[in-house]
DNA sequence: TTCCAGGAGAGAG
DNA sequence: CTCTCTCATGGA
């Protein structure tokens, strides 16, 4: 199946920017597990060639893909809105077409519970082992993978089984979240109807979900573009490039929302992925090499805010 | 060997 | 409210 009009879209940056932990690139194609089937996606220009391990009905599959990849959103308009300074200009130029996925809610909740105090490659390994152990096997040609474990499957595991997958001290967080979904105490379907503040507050009632993980779930699954996950990288970027001093999470949040507006989540994702592609970028010694209009832009925004 | 990673909970002040 | 300590794990 094909999607012909994927304009202003980059499959590579969308799938490699740390939002999803389930995609693998083999040659020029991406293989991943999405909601119980293996997908193979290949981008040539503005055309996406998509194959599925399942029998798909075109009338539902195409809209499903468009939603998952956020293809129907006017991303150029958002990027124009957040293109406030030379730093953002550089990230947008480099990562043009990167979009924020709309991923399945339970998988996103569980994945980002596992993400705390952890790194992307380890998170990917843990999720793979959990899926191998508690998910269902899927095949597509020679490619094999496993569906993400259901809440029911994870709710009845033992701590030792989870530890064997490498989840570490997050084992109880994961299992308790799964139990809460099974019992209905954590109502995922209802959460999809909630506004951002309500959804975030509900998520943060769970042990192991703090403000940052809740924002990741709100942004990467629920489509709340006002969500701003502040991890150590984003904190470093705002302290180094924008505020130019040590700052609390609260100060960064206040500044970023005022500076980038109500779709700050997109700006955040461009900054996050850019600094991973260019690790020296936010270092103080490199800062002098890219001296730009950013501080002036900050002052301008402040002075015109009122 | 120590440090770090898409942090959060618990306790102290 | 902010600071600090701890948590399991593996790669650098």
Short mmCIF file of C-alpha atoms (C1' of nucleotides) in Angstrom, two decimals:
data_model
loop_
_atom_site.label_atom_id
_atom_site.label_comp_id
_atom_site.label_asym_id
_atom_site.label_seq_id
_atom_site.Cartn_x
_atom_site.Cartn_y
_atom_site.Cartn_z
CA UNK A 1 0.00 0.00 0.00
CA UNK A 2 1.16 3.52 -0.69
CA UNK A 3 0.71 6.99 0.69
CA UNK A 4 1.56 9.41 -2.13
CA UNK A 5 1.29 12.80 -0.51
CA UNK A 6 3.64 12.57 2.47
CA UNK A 7 4.96 16.09 2.01
CA UNK A 8 7.12 17.77 4.65
CA UNK A 9 7.65 14.36 6.22
CA UNK A 10 10.84 12.56 7.22
CA UNK A 11 10.39 8.90 8.07
CA UNK A 12 13.99 8.68 9.26
CA UNK A 13 13.88 11.51 11.76
CA UNK A 14 10.38 10.63 12.92
CA UNK A 15 11.30 7.03 13.73
CA UNK A 16 14.85 7.65 14.99
CA UNK A 17 14.20 10.53 17.38
CA UNK A 18 13.65 8.53 20.57
CA UNK A 19 9.85 8.66 20.66
CA UNK A 20 9.39 5.01 19.76
CA UNK A 21 11.64 2.17 20.82
CA UNK A 22 10.36 -0.40 18.35
CA UNK A 23 11.75 0.51 14.91
CA UNK A 24 14.74 -1.02 13.16
CA UNK A 25 16.29 0.21 9.94
CA UNK A 26 17.39 -2.48 7.49
CA UNK A 27 18.89 -0.98 4.34
CA UNK A 28 16.46 1.73 3.32
CA UNK A 29 13.38 0.30 5.04
CA UNK A 30 12.07 0.56 8.57
CA UNK A 31 10.58 -2.46 10.32
CA UNK A 32 8.56 -2.05 13.47
CA UNK A 33 5.71 -3.43 15.53
CA UNK A 34 2.65 -1.21 15.76
CA UNK A 35 -0.47 -2.38 17.54
CA UNK A 36 -0.04 -6.07 16.98
CA UNK A 37 1.40 -6.22 13.48
CA UNK A 38 4.77 -5.78 11.83
CA UNK A 39 4.97 -2.82 9.50
CA UNK A 40 7.63 -2.26 6.86
CA UNK A 41 7.81 1.33 5.70
CA UNK A 42 10.00 2.79 2.99
CA UNK A 43 10.08 6.44 1.99
CA UNK A 44 11.00 7.61 -1.51
CA UNK A 45 10.49 11.32 -1.83
CA UNK A 46 6.95 12.08 -0.73
CA UNK A 47 5.80 8.51 -1.24
CA UNK A 48 5.53 5.97 1.58
CA UNK A 49 5.49 2.30 0.63
CA UNK A 50 3.90 0.40 3.50
CA UNK A 51 3.60 -3.35 3.98
CA UNK A 52 1.95 -5.12 6.90
CA UNK A 53 2.15 -8.60 8.36
CA UNK A 54 -1.63 -8.47 8.80
CA UNK A 55 -4.42 -8.34 6.26
CA UNK A 56 -5.31 -4.68 6.15
CA UNK A 57 -8.43 -2.95 4.93
CA UNK A 58 -7.33 0.04 2.93
CA UNK A 59 -10.22 2.21 4.09
CA UNK A 60 -9.13 1.92 7.71
CA UNK A 61 -5.40 1.25 7.33
CA UNK A 62 -4.52 4.46 5.50
CA UNK A 63 -6.23 6.72 8.06
CA UNK A 64 -4.61 4.65 10.82
CA UNK A 65 -1.16 5.26 9.32
CA UNK A 66 -1.85 8.93 8.75
CA UNK A 67 -2.77 9.32 12.39
CA UNK A 68 0.15 7.26 13.70
CA UNK A 69 2.65 9.27 11.66
CA UNK A 70 0.85 12.58 12.32
CA UNK A 71 0.68 13.16 8.56
CA UNK A 72 -2.48 15.21 8.63
CA UNK A 73 -1.04 17.91 10.83
CA UNK A 74 0.21 21.16 9.33
CA UNK A 75 3.75 20.74 10.62
CA UNK A 76 5.29 23.49 8.45
CA UNK A 77 2.91 25.93 10.10
CA UNK A 78 4.04 24.77 13.56
CA UNK A 79 7.70 25.01 12.59
CA UNK A 80 7.18 28.53 11.35
CA UNK A 81 5.61 29.38 14.68
CA UNK A 82 8.50 28.01 16.77
CA UNK A 83 11.30 29.17 14.45
CA UNK A 84 12.21 31.97 16.84
CA UNK A 85 15.99 32.06 16.65
CA UNK A 86 19.10 30.73 14.94
CA UNK A 87 19.20 27.61 17.15
CA UNK A 88 15.70 26.54 16.18
CA UNK A 89 16.39 27.55 12.59
CA UNK A 90 19.30 25.16 12.54
CA UNK A 91 17.38 22.23 14.06
CA UNK A 92 14.44 22.75 11.72
CA UNK A 93 16.68 22.90 8.69
CA UNK A 94 18.47 19.70 9.71
CA UNK A 95 15.43 17.70 10.86
CA UNK A 96 12.81 19.04 8.45
CA UNK A 97 9.78 16.77 8.33
CA UNK A 98 10.24 15.09 11.70
CA UNK A 99 6.84 14.51 13.24
CA UNK A 100 5.56 13.51 16.63
CA UNK A 101 3.97 10.08 16.56
CA UNK A 102 0.58 9.17 17.98
CA UNK A 103 1.42 5.84 19.58
CA UNK A 104 -0.76 3.29 21.31
CA UNK A 105 -1.44 4.46 24.85
CA UNK A 106 -0.65 1.40 26.96
CA UNK A 107 2.62 0.73 25.17
CA UNK A 108 3.60 4.37 25.63
CA UNK A 109 2.73 4.35 29.34
CA UNK A 110 4.76 1.20 29.93
CA UNK A 111 7.68 2.21 27.72
CA UNK A 112 8.19 5.57 29.39
CA UNK A 113 7.87 4.10 32.87
CA UNK A 114 10.87 2.04 31.81
CA UNK A 115 12.65 5.08 30.41
CA UNK A 116 13.41 6.76 33.72
CA UNK A 117 17.09 7.05 34.61
CA UNK A 118 17.86 4.92 31.57
CA UNK A 119 19.19 5.34 28.04
CA UNK A 120 17.57 4.71 24.69
CA UNK A 121 19.54 1.65 23.65
CA UNK A 122 18.90 -0.05 27.00
CA UNK A 123 15.21 0.86 26.90
CA UNK A 124 14.98 -0.73 23.45
CA UNK A 125 16.62 -3.89 24.75
CA UNK A 126 14.33 -4.13 27.76
CA UNK A 127 11.21 -3.65 25.64
CA UNK A 128 12.39 -6.26 23.17
CA UNK A 129 12.99 -8.81 25.92
CA UNK A 130 9.62 -8.07 27.55
CA UNK A 131 7.88 -8.49 24.20
CA UNK A 132 9.79 -11.70 23.48
CA UNK A 133 8.82 -13.11 26.86
CA UNK A 134 5.25 -11.81 27.29
CA UNK A 135 4.09 -10.77 23.81
CA UNK A 136 3.03 -12.79 20.79
CA UNK A 137 5.32 -13.77 17.98
CA UNK A 138 4.84 -12.01 14.67
CA UNK A 139 6.49 -12.74 11.34
CA UNK A 140 6.73 -10.86 8.09
CA UNK A 141 8.82 -12.71 5.53
CA UNK A 142 12.10 -13.42 7.23
CA UNK A 143 11.56 -10.64 9.76
CA UNK A 144 10.40 -11.72 13.20
CA UNK A 145 9.36 -9.67 16.20
CA UNK A 146 6.84 -9.71 19.05
CA UNK A 147 3.79 -7.67 19.94
CA UNK A 148 4.02 -5.42 22.96
CA UNK A 149 2.74 -7.29 26.05
CA UNK A 150 -0.83 -6.55 27.07
CA UNK A 151 -1.61 -5.12 30.51
CA UNK A 152 -3.14 -8.48 31.38
CA UNK A 153 0.07 -10.31 30.51
CA UNK A 154 2.25 -7.98 32.55
CA UNK A 155 -0.14 -7.85 35.52
CA UNK A 156 0.35 -11.53 36.29
CA UNK A 157 4.14 -11.59 36.03
CA UNK A 158 6.43 -12.03 38.99
CA UNK A 159 9.06 -9.53 39.97
CA UNK A 160 11.79 -12.04 39.10
CA UNK A 161 10.46 -12.52 35.57
CA UNK A 162 10.56 -8.78 35.00
CA UNK A 163 14.02 -8.46 36.52
CA UNK A 164 15.23 -11.14 34.12
CA UNK A 165 14.25 -8.79 31.29
CA UNK A 166 16.46 -6.09 32.78
CA UNK A 167 13.81 -3.65 33.99
CA UNK A 168 15.69 -3.14 37.27
CA UNK A 169 14.03 -1.26 40.10
CA UNK A 170 11.22 -0.21 37.73
CA UNK A 171 9.67 -3.70 37.98
CA UNK A 172 7.11 -2.76 40.62
CA UNK A 173 6.18 0.43 38.75
CA UNK A 174 5.50 -1.52 35.57
CA UNK A 175 3.53 -4.30 37.20
CA UNK A 176 1.43 -1.95 39.31
CA UNK A 177 0.59 0.14 36.24
CA UNK A 178 -0.48 -3.01 34.41
CA UNK A 179 -2.64 -4.06 37.35
CA UNK A 180 -4.23 -0.62 37.46
CA UNK A 181 -5.18 -0.86 33.79
CA UNK A 182 -6.63 -4.36 34.24
CA UNK A 183 -8.64 -3.32 37.31
CA UNK A 184 -9.92 -0.21 35.56
CA UNK A 185 -8.36 2.08 38.12
CA UNK A 186 -6.27 3.53 35.31
CA UNK A 187 -8.87 4.14 32.59
CA UNK A 188 -6.95 4.52 29.36
CA UNK A 189 -9.96 4.87 27.06
CA UNK A 190 -11.38 7.68 29.14
CA UNK A 191 -7.97 9.33 29.28
CA UNK A 192 -8.00 9.79 25.51
CA UNK A 193 -10.94 12.17 25.92
CA UNK A 194 -9.28 14.26 28.61
CA UNK A 195 -7.64 17.63 28.14
CA UNK A 196 -3.90 17.83 28.71
CA UNK A 197 -3.90 18.91 32.39
CA UNK A 198 -6.40 16.24 33.40
CA UNK A 199 -4.65 13.46 31.51
CA UNK A 200 -1.29 14.47 32.99
CA UNK A 201 -2.65 14.62 36.52
CA UNK A 202 -4.28 11.22 36.14
CA UNK A 203 -1.05 9.66 34.85
CA UNK A 204 0.99 11.16 37.69
CA UNK A 205 -1.13 9.36 40.26
CA UNK A 206 0.73 6.19 39.28
CA UNK A 207 3.90 5.25 41.08
CA UNK A 208 6.81 5.63 38.69
CA UNK A 209 5.15 8.32 36.58
CA UNK A 210 6.38 11.79 37.43
CA UNK A 211 6.05 15.00 35.50
CA UNK A 212 8.55 14.14 32.77
CA UNK A 213 7.21 10.66 32.00
CA UNK A 214 3.63 11.95 32.07
CA UNK A 215 4.58 14.62 29.54
CA UNK A 216 6.17 12.02 27.28
CA UNK A 217 2.95 10.01 27.32
CA UNK A 218 0.82 13.10 26.72
CA UNK A 219 3.03 14.16 23.81
CA UNK A 220 3.90 10.86 22.11
CA UNK A 221 0.54 9.14 22.48
CA UNK A 222 -2.24 11.57 23.35
CA UNK A 223 -1.35 14.34 20.93
CA UNK A 224 -1.04 17.09 23.51
CA UNK A 225 1.51 19.35 21.85
CA UNK A 226 1.63 21.63 24.90
CA UNK A 227 3.31 18.83 26.83
CA UNK A 228 6.99 19.51 27.49
CA UNK A 229 9.10 16.58 28.69
CA UNK A 230 12.16 18.05 30.41
CA UNK A 231 14.90 15.46 30.64
CA UNK A 232 18.57 16.15 31.39
CA UNK A 233 19.22 17.06 27.73
CA UNK A 234 16.37 19.53 27.39
CA UNK A 235 17.30 21.07 30.73
CA UNK A 236 20.88 21.47 29.55
CA UNK A 237 19.79 23.03 26.26
CA UNK A 238 17.59 25.62 27.89
CA UNK A 239 20.17 26.48 30.54
CA UNK A 240 23.00 26.76 28.03
CA UNK A 241 21.40 28.29 24.96
CA UNK A 242 18.42 30.24 26.23
CA UNK A 243 18.48 31.11 29.93
CA UNK A 244 22.28 31.07 30.22
CA UNK A 245 22.20 30.17 33.88
CA UNK A 246 21.21 27.34 36.18
CA UNK A 247 17.47 27.02 36.23
CA UNK A 248 14.82 24.95 37.94
CA UNK A 249 12.43 22.77 35.99
CA UNK A 250 9.70 25.23 36.83
CA UNK A 251 11.63 28.15 35.38
CA UNK A 252 12.43 26.22 32.20
CA UNK A 253 8.80 25.24 31.78
CA UNK A 254 7.61 28.82 32.24
CA UNK A 255 10.16 30.20 29.82
CA UNK A 256 9.67 27.54 27.15
CA UNK A 257 5.91 27.86 27.08
CA UNK A 258 6.06 31.65 26.88
CA UNK A 259 8.77 31.54 24.22
CA UNK A 260 7.49 28.76 21.96
CA UNK A 261 3.76 28.86 22.60
CA UNK A 262 1.18 26.14 23.05
CA UNK A 263 2.86 23.67 20.69
CA UNK A 264 6.15 23.73 22.58
CA UNK A 265 6.26 19.93 22.37
CA UNK A 266 7.23 20.05 18.70
CA UNK A 267 10.00 22.58 19.38
CA UNK A 268 11.24 20.39 22.21
CA UNK A 269 11.45 17.32 19.96
CA UNK A 270 13.51 19.17 17.36
CA UNK A 271 15.92 20.41 20.05
CA UNK A 272 16.08 16.97 21.69
CA UNK A 273 16.90 15.07 18.53
CA UNK A 274 19.27 17.70 17.18
CA UNK A 275 21.42 17.59 20.30
CA UNK A 276 21.61 13.81 19.99
CA UNK A 277 22.73 14.05 16.37
CA UNK A 278 25.24 16.79 17.26
CA UNK A 279 26.27 16.07 20.89
CA UNK A 280 28.68 19.00 21.18
CA UNK A 281 26.03 21.46 20.24
CA UNK A 282 24.95 22.54 23.71
CA UNK A 283 28.43 22.52 25.20
CA UNK A 284 29.67 25.82 26.47
CA UNK A 285 32.87 25.70 24.44
CA UNK A 286 30.91 25.19 21.26
CA UNK A 287 28.50 27.96 22.10
CA UNK A 288 30.93 30.68 21.07
CA UNK A 289 31.16 29.17 17.59
CA UNK A 290 27.48 29.57 16.94
CA UNK A 291 26.96 32.97 18.52
CA UNK A 292 23.62 34.05 17.23
CA UNK A 293 20.56 36.15 17.74
CA UNK A 294 19.05 33.85 20.34
CA UNK A 295 19.64 36.07 23.39
CA UNK A 296 18.27 39.01 21.45
CA UNK A 297 15.27 36.91 20.51
CA UNK A 298 14.73 36.10 24.16
CA UNK A 299 14.78 39.74 25.14
CA UNK A 300 12.53 40.61 22.23
CA UNK A 301 9.97 38.01 23.24
CA UNK A 302 10.08 39.13 26.86
CA UNK A 303 9.66 42.78 26.00
CA UNK A 304 6.73 42.12 23.72
CA UNK A 305 5.06 39.59 25.99
CA UNK A 306 3.03 42.16 27.88
"C1'" DT B 1 36.50 2.09 38.46
"C1'" DT B 2 33.49 5.63 37.90
"C1'" DC B 3 30.07 7.94 35.26
"C1'" DC B 4 25.90 8.31 32.79
"C1'" DA B 5 21.19 7.57 30.91
"C1'" DG B 6 14.19 10.77 27.67
"C1'" DG B 7 13.65 10.30 36.63
"C1'" DA B 8 10.98 9.49 40.49
"C1'" DG B 9 10.05 8.43 45.49
"C1'" DA B 10 11.05 9.32 50.15
"C1'" DG B 11 12.77 12.03 53.63
"C1'" DA B 12 14.78 16.28 55.63
"C1'" DG B 13 15.09 21.01 56.06
"C1'" DC C 1 8.83 24.75 48.33
"C1'" DT C 2 13.96 22.87 47.37
"C1'" DC C 3 17.80 19.74 48.22
"C1'" DT C 4 19.70 14.99 48.64
"C1'" DC C 5 20.00 10.10 48.51
"C1'" DT C 6 18.80 5.93 46.48
"C1'" DC C 7 17.07 2.76 43.16
"C1'" DA C 8 19.04 -1.72 38.77
"C1'" DT C 9 21.54 -2.08 34.75
"C1'" DG C 10 25.02 -2.07 31.10
"C1'" DG C 11 27.84 0.58 27.95
"C1'" DA C 12 31.48 4.00 27.66
#
